[in-house]
Short mmCIF file of C-alpha atoms (C1' of nucleotides) in Angstrom, two decimals:
data_model
loop_
_atom_site.label_atom_id
_atom_site.label_comp_id
_atom_site.label_asym_id
_atom_site.label_seq_id
_atom_site.Cartn_x
_atom_site.Cartn_y
_atom_site.Cartn_z
CA MET A 1094 10.38 45.12 64.42
CA PRO A 1095 8.58 41.70 64.24
CA THR A 1096 11.17 40.21 66.57
CA ALA A 1097 9.80 42.19 69.67
CA ASP A 1098 6.35 40.93 68.86
CA THR A 1099 7.30 37.16 68.49
CA ARG A 1100 9.09 37.70 72.09
CA ASP A 1101 6.13 39.52 73.43
CA ARG A 1102 3.60 36.80 72.14
CA LEU A 1103 5.41 34.19 73.23
CA THR A 1104 6.07 35.47 76.95
CA ALA A 1105 3.00 36.57 76.94
CA ALA A 1106 1.49 33.03 75.99
CA ALA A 1107 3.39 31.68 78.60
CA LEU A 1108 1.72 33.20 81.11
CA ASP A 1109 -1.62 32.92 80.55
CA THR A 1110 -0.53 28.84 80.02
CA VAL A 1111 0.49 28.98 84.24
CA ARG A 1112 -2.47 31.16 84.47
CA GLU A 1113 -5.07 29.04 83.29
CA LEU A 1114 -3.32 25.36 83.40
CA GLY A 1115 -0.94 25.88 85.94
CA VAL A 1116 3.26 25.49 85.32
CA THR A 1117 3.44 21.91 84.78
CA ALA A 1118 1.20 22.58 81.27
CA VAL A 1119 4.45 24.61 80.29
CA SER A 1120 6.06 23.79 77.25
CA ALA A 1121 7.66 24.75 74.29
CA ARG A 1122 5.27 23.25 72.03
CA THR A 1123 1.59 24.59 74.32
CA VAL A 1124 3.32 27.58 74.74
CA ALA A 1125 4.25 28.59 71.03
CA GLY A 1126 0.99 26.90 70.02
CA ARG A 1127 -1.12 29.53 72.11
CA ALA A 1128 0.88 32.26 71.20
CA GLY A 1129 0.71 30.73 67.01
CA ILE A 1130 3.78 30.43 66.63
CA ASN A 1131 6.34 28.01 65.84
CA GLN A 1132 7.72 25.58 68.37
CA GLY A 1133 11.33 26.27 67.67
CA LEU A 1134 11.36 29.69 68.25
CA VAL A 1135 11.27 29.40 71.93
CA PHE A 1136 14.61 27.77 71.44
CA TYR A 1137 15.56 30.68 69.13
CA HIS A 1138 14.51 33.73 71.31
CA PHE A 1139 15.23 32.49 74.79
CA GLY A 1140 17.25 29.69 74.49
CA SER A 1141 15.16 27.06 76.27
CA VAL A 1142 11.93 27.28 78.17
CA ASP A 1143 13.45 27.61 81.81
CA ASN A 1144 14.66 30.71 80.16
CA LEU A 1145 11.51 31.70 78.65
CA MET A 1146 9.54 31.70 81.53
CA ALA A 1147 12.04 33.26 83.69
CA GLU A 1148 12.00 36.38 81.03
CA ALA A 1149 8.05 36.36 81.01
CA CYS A 1150 8.34 36.50 85.09
CA ARG A 1151 10.80 39.48 85.27
CA ILE A 1152 8.67 41.46 82.38
CA GLU A 1153 5.60 41.00 84.29
CA THR A 1154 5.96 41.67 87.65
CA ALA A 1155 7.80 44.65 86.66
CA ARG A 1156 4.57 45.72 84.83
CA ARG A 1157 2.68 44.87 87.85
CA VAL A 1158 4.52 46.66 89.98
CA ALA A 1159 4.27 50.07 88.26
CA ILE A 1160 0.97 49.65 88.30
CA TYR A 1161 0.46 50.06 92.07
CA GLN A 1162 3.30 52.60 92.47
CA ASP A 1163 1.21 55.37 92.22
CA ARG A 1164 -1.49 54.17 94.74
CA PHE A 1165 1.81 53.04 97.38
CA ALA A 1166 3.29 56.26 97.09
CA VAL A 1167 -0.03 58.21 98.93
CA VAL A 1168 -0.01 55.49 101.57
CA SER A 1169 0.14 56.86 104.60
CA THR A 1170 -1.55 54.91 107.42
CA LEU A 1171 -1.94 51.56 108.14
CA ARG A 1172 -5.97 51.37 107.14
CA GLU A 1173 -5.32 52.79 103.98
CA LEU A 1174 -2.26 50.13 103.46
CA LEU A 1175 -5.10 47.52 103.84
CA ASP A 1176 -7.05 49.03 101.66
CA VAL A 1177 -4.17 49.40 98.76
CA GLY A 1178 -3.54 45.41 100.13
CA ARG A 1179 -7.66 44.15 99.47
CA GLN A 1180 -7.15 46.39 95.33
CA VAL A 1181 -4.05 44.44 94.63
CA HIS A 1182 -5.90 41.12 96.05
CA ALA A 1183 -8.96 41.71 93.84
CA THR A 1184 -6.95 42.96 90.64
CA GLU A 1185 -4.27 40.30 91.02
CA ARG A 1186 -6.80 37.43 91.33
CA ALA A 1187 -8.69 38.69 88.71
CA GLU A 1188 -5.60 38.96 86.44
CA GLY A 1189 -4.00 35.77 87.77
CA ASN A 1190 -0.32 37.29 88.55
CA VAL A 1191 0.01 36.81 92.30
CA THR A 1192 -0.86 32.77 90.93
CA VAL A 1193 1.79 33.16 88.57
CA LEU A 1194 4.74 34.25 91.06
CA ALA A 1195 3.25 31.55 93.16
CA GLN A 1196 3.44 28.93 90.51
CA LEU A 1197 7.12 30.10 89.76
CA LEU A 1198 8.63 29.98 93.18
CA ALA A 1199 6.92 26.50 93.57
CA ALA A 1200 8.57 25.60 90.25
CA SER A 1201 11.73 27.33 91.21
CA ASN A 1202 13.07 24.20 93.55
CA GLY A 1203 16.05 22.62 92.23
CA ASN A 1204 15.65 24.92 89.36
CA PRO A 1205 18.84 27.68 89.09
CA ALA A 1206 17.72 30.24 86.41
CA LEU A 1207 14.03 30.20 87.43
CA ARG A 1208 15.27 30.53 91.24
CA THR A 1209 17.45 33.92 90.70
CA ALA A 1210 14.48 35.32 88.42
CA THR A 1211 11.52 34.74 91.01
CA ALA A 1212 13.73 35.83 94.03
CA ASP A 1213 13.93 39.00 91.92
CA ALA A 1214 10.40 39.88 91.19
CA LEU A 1215 9.77 39.04 94.93
CA ARG A 1216 12.30 41.12 95.93
CA LEU A 1217 9.94 43.83 93.47
CA TRP A 1218 6.99 43.58 95.28
CA THR A 1219 8.86 43.27 98.72
CA SER A 1220 10.81 46.69 98.19
CA GLN A 1221 7.43 48.74 97.58
CA VAL A 1222 5.51 47.36 100.47
CA GLU A 1223 8.85 47.85 102.61
CA MET A 1224 8.61 51.51 101.88
CA VAL A 1225 4.69 51.84 102.60
CA LEU A 1226 5.52 50.10 106.27
CA ARG A 1227 8.75 52.74 106.80
CA ARG A 1228 6.63 55.38 106.07
CA VAL A 1229 3.46 53.76 107.99
CA LEU A 1230 5.21 52.68 110.77
CA GLY A 1231 7.45 55.76 111.14
CA ALA A 1232 4.39 57.85 112.49
CA GLY A 1233 3.07 55.62 114.46
CA PRO A 1234 3.57 54.42 118.36
CA LEU A 1235 5.69 51.56 117.35
CA ASP A 1236 8.41 53.38 115.19
CA GLY A 1237 11.44 51.32 115.86
CA LEU A 1238 10.21 48.49 117.17
CA LEU A 1239 9.61 46.49 114.25
CA ASP A 1240 12.04 46.06 111.28
CA PRO A 1241 9.83 47.14 107.67
CA ALA A 1242 12.51 45.19 105.52
CA SER A 1243 11.31 41.68 107.67
CA LEU A 1244 8.04 42.87 108.25
CA ALA A 1245 7.89 43.30 104.30
CA HIS A 1246 9.13 39.73 103.60
CA ALA A 1247 6.52 38.10 105.81
CA VAL A 1248 3.66 40.09 104.39
CA SER A 1249 4.90 39.11 100.90
CA ALA A 1250 5.32 35.35 101.82
CA ALA A 1251 1.68 36.26 103.78
CA PHE A 1252 0.09 37.20 99.87
CA ILE A 1253 1.84 34.36 98.08
CA GLY A 1254 0.54 31.63 100.82
CA LEU A 1255 -3.22 33.36 100.39
CA GLU A 1256 -3.28 33.17 96.32
CA LEU A 1257 -2.12 29.54 96.99
CA LEU A 1258 -5.16 28.63 99.07
CA ASP A 1259 -7.03 30.35 96.64
CA THR A 1260 -6.93 27.94 94.35
CA ILE A 1261 -7.70 25.10 95.66
CA ASP A 1262 -9.87 27.32 98.71
CA SER A 1263 -11.52 30.12 97.44
CA HIS A 1264 -13.67 30.46 100.35
CA ALA A 1265 -11.21 30.17 103.07
CA ALA A 1266 -8.75 32.32 101.13
CA GLU A 1267 -11.37 34.92 101.21
CA ALA A 1268 -12.29 34.58 105.11
CA ALA A 1269 -8.44 34.66 105.95
CA LEU A 1270 -8.06 38.00 104.00
CA GLY A 1271 -11.03 39.33 106.14
CA GLU A 1272 -9.18 37.83 109.26
CA LEU A 1273 -6.25 40.29 108.28
CA ASP A 1274 -8.13 43.15 107.35
CA ARG A 1275 -9.43 42.96 111.22
CA LEU A 1276 -6.15 43.03 112.50
CA GLY A 1277 -5.46 45.94 110.43
CA LEU A 1278 -8.02 47.36 112.28
CA ILE A 1279 -6.96 46.38 115.50
CA ALA A 1280 -3.61 47.50 114.66
CA GLU A 1281 -5.32 50.48 114.06
CA ALA A 1282 -6.69 50.82 117.19
CA ILE A 1283 -3.86 50.42 118.76
CA ASP A 1284 -2.57 53.40 117.10
CA ASN A 1285 -5.12 55.46 117.96
CA LEU A 1286 -5.13 55.04 121.65
CA GLY A 1287 -4.11 57.75 123.92
CA PRO A 1288 -0.31 58.74 124.66
CA VAL A 1289 -0.81 56.78 128.19
CA ALA A 1290 -2.05 53.90 126.76
CA ARG A 1291 0.97 53.98 124.06
CA ARG A 1292 3.80 55.01 126.48
CA ALA A 1293 2.41 51.76 128.53
CA VAL A 1294 2.39 49.61 125.59
CA ARG A 1295 5.72 51.18 125.23
CA ALA A 1296 7.17 50.59 128.16
CA LYS A 1297 6.02 46.55 128.23
CA LEU A 1298 7.32 46.28 124.73
CA SER A 1299 10.86 47.97 124.44
CA HIS A 1300 13.08 45.99 126.79
CA HIS A 1301 12.40 42.43 124.85
CA VAL A 1302 11.64 43.61 121.45
CA GLN A 1303 13.95 46.53 121.22
CA THR A 1304 16.76 44.10 122.30
CA THR A 1305 16.05 41.60 119.81
CA VAL A 1306 15.71 44.22 116.99
CA THR A 1307 19.55 45.50 118.00
CA SER A 1308 20.61 41.99 118.48
CA ARG A 1309 19.55 40.79 114.99
CA VAL A 1310 21.22 43.61 113.09
CA ARG A 1311 24.18 43.48 114.87
CA SER A 1312 24.40 39.87 113.04
CA GLU A 1313 23.86 40.82 109.79
CA MET B 209 2.77 -8.48 104.08
CA PRO B 210 5.09 -7.54 101.08
CA THR B 211 2.32 -5.22 99.37
CA ALA B 212 2.37 -2.54 102.10
CA ASP B 213 5.56 -2.36 102.75
CA THR B 214 6.13 -1.65 98.41
CA ARG B 215 3.32 1.14 98.72
CA ASP B 216 5.01 2.72 101.33
CA ARG B 217 8.35 2.65 99.53
CA LEU B 218 6.72 4.37 97.25
CA THR B 219 4.93 7.23 99.31
CA ALA B 220 8.04 7.37 100.82
CA ALA B 221 10.51 7.54 97.58
CA ALA B 222 7.56 10.08 96.14
CA LEU B 223 7.95 12.67 99.40
CA ASP B 224 11.87 12.39 98.86
CA THR B 225 11.81 13.44 95.54
CA VAL B 226 9.33 16.63 95.98
CA ARG B 227 11.70 17.36 98.75
CA GLU B 228 15.07 17.71 96.89
CA LEU B 229 13.65 18.06 93.47
CA GLY B 230 10.46 19.53 92.98
CA VAL B 231 6.87 18.36 92.31
CA THR B 232 8.54 18.97 88.88
CA ALA B 233 10.58 15.98 89.34
CA VAL B 234 8.28 13.36 89.84
CA SER B 235 7.71 10.85 87.73
CA ALA B 236 6.78 7.23 88.19
CA ARG B 237 10.46 6.24 86.72
CA THR B 238 12.01 8.63 89.23
CA VAL B 239 9.71 7.90 91.99
CA ALA B 240 10.15 3.95 91.48
CA GLY B 241 14.09 4.22 90.85
CA ARG B 242 14.70 5.59 93.97
CA ALA B 243 12.76 2.92 95.78
CA GLY B 244 14.39 0.38 94.08
CA ILE B 245 10.94 -0.80 92.57
CA ASN B 246 9.60 -1.36 89.30
CA GLN B 247 7.80 1.56 87.34
CA GLY B 248 5.09 -0.47 86.53
CA LEU B 249 4.20 -0.45 90.21
CA VAL B 250 3.20 2.68 90.79
CA PHE B 251 0.24 1.95 88.26
CA TYR B 252 -0.84 -1.60 89.93
CA HIS B 253 -0.93 0.02 92.98
CA PHE B 254 -2.16 3.68 92.63
CA GLY B 255 -3.28 3.72 89.29
CA SER B 256 -1.88 6.91 88.36
CA VAL B 257 1.29 8.75 89.13
CA ASP B 258 -1.79 11.93 90.75
CA ASN B 259 -2.60 9.61 92.84
CA LEU B 260 0.53 7.94 94.11
CA MET B 261 0.86 12.13 95.36
CA ALA B 262 -2.44 12.64 96.72
CA GLU B 263 -2.23 9.26 98.44
CA ALA B 264 1.81 10.35 99.88
CA CYS B 265 0.44 14.11 100.45
CA ARG B 266 -2.63 12.66 102.73
CA ILE B 267 -0.87 9.75 105.10
CA GLU B 268 2.35 12.03 105.55
CA THR B 269 0.08 15.37 106.60
CA ALA B 270 -1.94 13.07 108.53
CA ARG B 271 1.65 11.71 110.72
CA ARG B 272 2.84 14.89 110.69
CA VAL B 273 0.01 16.33 112.19
CA ALA B 274 -0.07 13.68 114.73
CA ILE B 275 3.38 14.52 115.91
CA TYR B 276 2.85 17.95 116.86
CA GLN B 277 -0.73 17.46 118.46
CA ASP B 278 0.58 17.16 121.71
CA ARG B 279 2.36 20.16 122.06
CA PHE B 280 -0.19 21.98 120.54
CA ALA B 281 -2.64 20.85 123.32
CA VAL B 282 -0.63 22.92 125.72
CA VAL B 283 -0.67 25.34 124.19
CA SER B 284 -2.74 28.68 126.38
CA THR B 285 -0.76 31.45 125.76
CA LEU B 286 0.29 33.84 122.50
CA ARG B 287 4.11 33.01 123.02
CA GLU B 288 3.45 29.52 123.58
CA LEU B 289 1.68 29.28 120.57
CA LEU B 290 4.99 30.72 118.83
CA ASP B 291 7.39 29.16 120.14
CA VAL B 292 5.25 25.75 118.97
CA GLY B 293 5.51 27.49 115.42
CA ARG B 294 8.59 28.20 115.51
CA GLN B 295 9.59 24.71 116.36
CA VAL B 296 7.03 23.85 113.66
CA HIS B 297 9.09 25.68 111.08
CA ALA B 298 12.87 24.48 112.30
CA THR B 299 11.79 21.10 112.07
CA GLU B 300 9.92 20.89 109.10
CA ARG B 301 12.47 23.08 107.52
CA ALA B 302 14.81 20.74 108.33
CA GLU B 303 12.57 17.83 107.23
CA GLY B 304 10.52 19.35 104.58
CA ASN B 305 6.97 18.73 104.56
CA VAL B 306 5.58 22.10 104.55
CA THR B 307 7.80 22.55 101.58
CA VAL B 308 6.15 19.36 100.29
CA LEU B 309 2.48 20.33 101.47
CA ALA B 310 3.23 24.34 99.30
CA GLN B 311 4.99 22.63 96.13
CA LEU B 312 1.69 19.68 95.61
CA LEU B 313 -0.91 22.99 96.14
CA ALA B 314 0.81 24.78 93.22
CA ALA B 315 0.79 21.57 91.57
CA SER B 316 -2.98 21.19 92.41
CA ASN B 317 -3.73 23.89 89.60
CA GLY B 318 -5.89 21.87 87.10
CA ASN B 319 -4.93 18.89 88.66
CA PRO B 320 -8.33 17.63 90.52
CA ALA B 321 -7.32 14.60 92.29
CA LEU B 322 -4.23 16.54 93.52
CA ARG B 323 -6.42 19.39 94.55
CA THR B 324 -8.49 17.76 96.93
CA ALA B 325 -5.85 15.86 99.05
CA THR B 326 -3.96 18.40 99.11
CA ALA B 327 -7.07 20.64 100.54
CA ASP B 328 -7.83 18.01 103.11
CA ALA B 329 -4.09 18.35 104.19
CA LEU B 330 -4.58 21.71 104.33
CA ARG B 331 -7.24 21.44 106.35
CA LEU B 332 -6.16 19.07 108.84
CA TRP B 333 -3.24 21.72 109.37
CA THR B 334 -5.62 24.31 110.07
CA SER B 335 -8.36 22.73 112.57
CA GLN B 336 -5.50 22.23 114.75
CA VAL B 337 -3.96 25.90 114.56
CA GLU B 338 -7.64 26.63 114.64
CA MET B 339 -8.34 25.26 118.15
CA VAL B 340 -5.66 26.52 119.80
CA LEU B 341 -6.43 29.99 118.20
CA ARG B 342 -9.67 29.51 119.95
CA ARG B 343 -8.18 28.78 123.52
CA VAL B 344 -5.67 31.16 122.94
CA LEU B 345 -7.87 33.75 122.16
CA GLY B 346 -10.85 32.84 124.16
CA ALA B 347 -9.13 34.10 127.31
CA GLY B 348 -7.62 36.91 125.81
CA PRO B 349 -9.01 40.64 125.37
CA LEU B 350 -9.68 40.17 121.60
CA ASP B 351 -11.83 37.48 122.67
CA GLY B 352 -15.08 37.67 120.07
CA LEU B 353 -13.41 40.45 117.83
CA LEU B 354 -11.60 37.90 115.55
CA ASP B 355 -12.74 34.89 113.97
CA PRO B 356 -10.40 31.34 115.20
CA ALA B 357 -11.48 29.87 111.87
CA SER B 358 -10.48 32.83 109.74
CA LEU B 359 -7.53 33.65 111.53
CA ALA B 360 -6.16 29.77 111.11
CA HIS B 361 -6.36 30.00 107.68
CA ALA B 362 -4.71 33.05 107.50
CA VAL B 363 -1.87 31.59 109.51
CA SER B 364 -1.82 28.08 107.47
CA ALA B 365 -1.16 30.38 104.02
CA ALA B 366 0.95 32.26 105.54
CA PHE B 367 3.05 29.49 106.64
CA ILE B 368 3.22 28.34 103.09
CA GLY B 369 4.46 31.21 101.60
CA LEU B 370 7.27 31.73 104.26
CA GLU B 371 8.11 27.73 103.38
CA LEU B 372 7.91 28.68 99.36
CA LEU B 373 10.26 31.86 100.17
CA ASP B 374 12.62 29.65 102.11
CA THR B 375 13.60 27.55 99.39
CA ILE B 376 14.37 30.63 97.09
CA ASP B 377 15.49 32.90 99.83
CA SER B 378 16.31 31.68 103.19
CA HIS B 379 17.40 34.76 104.56
CA ALA B 380 14.55 36.77 104.36
CA ALA B 381 12.40 33.52 105.20
CA GLU B 382 14.84 34.01 108.75
CA ALA B 383 13.75 37.72 108.95
CA ALA B 384 10.10 37.23 108.22
CA LEU B 385 9.82 34.53 110.60
CA GLY B 386 11.67 36.61 113.55
CA GLU B 387 9.28 39.77 112.45
CA LEU B 388 5.69 37.45 113.09
CA ASP B 389 7.40 36.49 116.38
CA ARG B 390 7.72 40.41 117.57
CA LEU B 391 4.50 40.77 116.38
CA GLY B 392 3.67 38.37 119.08
CA LEU B 393 5.46 39.84 121.06
CA ILE B 394 3.93 43.28 120.96
CA ALA B 395 0.17 41.64 120.84
CA GLU B 396 1.71 39.71 123.90
CA ALA B 397 2.61 43.11 125.64
CA ILE B 398 -1.12 44.50 124.30
CA ASP B 399 -2.67 41.48 126.36
CA ASN B 400 -0.81 42.24 129.45
CA LEU B 401 -2.02 45.70 129.74
CA GLY B 402 -3.86 46.68 133.03
CA PRO B 403 -7.51 46.91 132.42
CA VAL B 404 -7.92 50.55 131.86
CA ALA B 405 -6.26 50.41 128.54
CA ARG B 406 -8.10 46.96 127.44
CA ARG B 407 -11.30 48.55 128.27
CA ALA B 408 -9.64 51.67 126.01
CA VAL B 409 -8.67 49.27 123.29
CA ARG B 410 -11.89 47.17 123.49
CA ALA B 411 -13.75 50.40 123.34
CA LYS B 412 -12.32 51.19 119.92
CA LEU B 413 -12.74 48.33 118.40
CA SER B 414 -16.01 46.57 119.42
CA HIS B 415 -17.89 49.10 117.05
CA HIS B 416 -16.48 48.40 113.63
CA VAL B 417 -15.21 45.28 114.34
CA GLN B 418 -18.46 43.46 115.96
CA THR B 419 -20.54 44.82 113.33
CA THR B 420 -17.95 43.44 110.64
CA VAL B 421 -18.02 40.12 112.36
CA THR B 422 -21.68 39.49 112.74
CA SER B 423 -22.17 40.84 108.80
CA ARG B 424 -19.78 38.01 107.78
CA VAL B 425 -21.12 35.75 109.80
CA ARG B 426 -24.82 36.19 109.28
CA SER B 427 -23.92 35.71 105.52
CA GLU B 428 -22.72 32.28 105.71
"C1'" DG C 1100 2.70 -9.02 93.12
"C1'" DT C 1101 6.72 -7.72 90.78
"C1'" DC C 1102 9.35 -8.36 86.64
"C1'" DT C 1103 10.54 -7.37 81.89
"C1'" DA C 1104 9.18 -5.44 77.65
"C1'" DT C 1105 6.87 -2.17 74.41
"C1'" DA C 1106 3.39 0.27 72.62
"C1'" DG C 1107 2.08 5.38 72.54
"C1'" DC C 1108 2.68 9.61 73.08
"C1'" DT C 1109 5.06 14.44 74.75
"C1'" DG C 1110 8.71 17.63 75.13
"C1'" DG C 1111 13.72 19.75 74.47
"C1'" DA C 1112 16.71 20.81 70.88
"C1'" DT C 1113 19.10 21.17 66.45
"C1'" DA C 1114 19.31 21.77 61.28
"C1'" DG C 1115 18.26 23.31 57.67
"C1'" DA C 1116 15.29 25.27 53.77
"C1'" DC C 1117 13.49 29.71 52.81
"C1'" DG D 787 13.73 35.46 61.94
"C1'" DT D 788 10.59 31.93 60.51
"C1'" DC D 789 8.90 27.47 59.14
"C1'" DT D 790 9.21 22.51 58.37
"C1'" DA D 791 11.45 18.59 59.78
"C1'" DT D 792 13.86 15.09 62.57
"C1'" DC D 793 16.33 12.99 66.61
"C1'" DC D 794 16.08 11.77 70.74
"C1'" DA D 795 15.18 11.25 76.26
"C1'" DG D 796 11.78 10.21 78.85
"C1'" DC D 797 7.13 9.73 80.77
"C1'" DT D 798 2.27 7.02 81.02
"C1'" DA D 799 0.18 2.86 80.62
"C1'" DT D 800 -0.49 -2.20 79.74
"C1'" DA D 801 0.55 -6.74 77.94
"C1'" DG D 802 2.43 -10.96 79.58
"C1'" DA D 803 5.97 -14.04 81.29
"C1'" DC D 804 7.23 -15.29 85.76
#
DNA sequence: GTCTATAGCTGGATAGAC
DNA sequence: GTCTATCCAGCTATAGAC
């Protein structure tokens, strides 16, 4: 099946180009050249360079998310979530895939084809995170006070920003990630407080926060 | 002084282009055309398109940060910080300046001239955030357990990611921001706990977290 | 300082041979 | 399906008139 092979080589070459040179360096010529394939085939197989990028984004994200699915599935505490988060960050930074997503996200501005592809890709990540958060938060004292879906969006966005920061200042990104780690430990400590303190926190929270949650949910 | 006027018109037009069409749409022709100026002047005044973008980034960021400086200066509690954060997000989304920074950050990949400019620009924001965090955290029960500089990087990165997310899914970005708001309220509630609970939290935290902080600081 | 004109290049996209 | 050849648009950068 030589067709599939060519398509695969093109999507792989496109991702490599984004990783190493940034999205601005992507063109039918550079990508095809890297794949050792004629430039015209980009248009034969994908119609346009944007479509090639969109397809590559979809395929790669699905593949990466699938890799972590098993690890996400066994997370049940905040600390475990942080551990997995660190693993994902480390691996993805080495492989450069979150960077790819960040690049495509930026390039999606005023590019409808890419926009929907990156939105779909990001949703793959957030839905995974959301499932984990739902499980982790459901067991803790904050159950019902936070919205897992919204929090998942926040986490994903933070990850994207971190990966972008990493490309221009890796030291700062490393420090930031360590700090998030420490925030997680603090959250965990609060999670492990005795029942008296838990009730105190909940009492303080439930009024204002609960009303915020319900009003937001109602408006959706 | 007609020179400065032309330079200003070019940097302004460059930023407008990034805002409305994304960084990929920036070229000497599009920018100069928008400014109603001849294309060659980009090279006369700035030497290259990259340099124009870098300069525009520097100028604009300095201007935006200066606008919020007064507001940052009076922040002394976590809730006030969140309020200012919301204001910044709302204003910057309307004006599109954080989006510009996010775009340039992505475009900095493999572009040394832009890279240093965006790194400088981001540092302007983080140093502001750091000052505020130092003040806010110093008054709270977490004083000494968190590193304001690292946390400032994390906050800035999260903002960048949010603004990027906003361009492809504004609903998700809004939800994420609301959730961060709620996290802030929770933190504030903990901040306002009685002295007994405070001591309990600190006791839980201080061992593990403190050692993490000191080991990190020592390694720098 | 600003304009016109242009050289030289790269990129998107298509036609047609194989 | 893949390649060669090609057209055309748009881009960077410079030279030279004003």
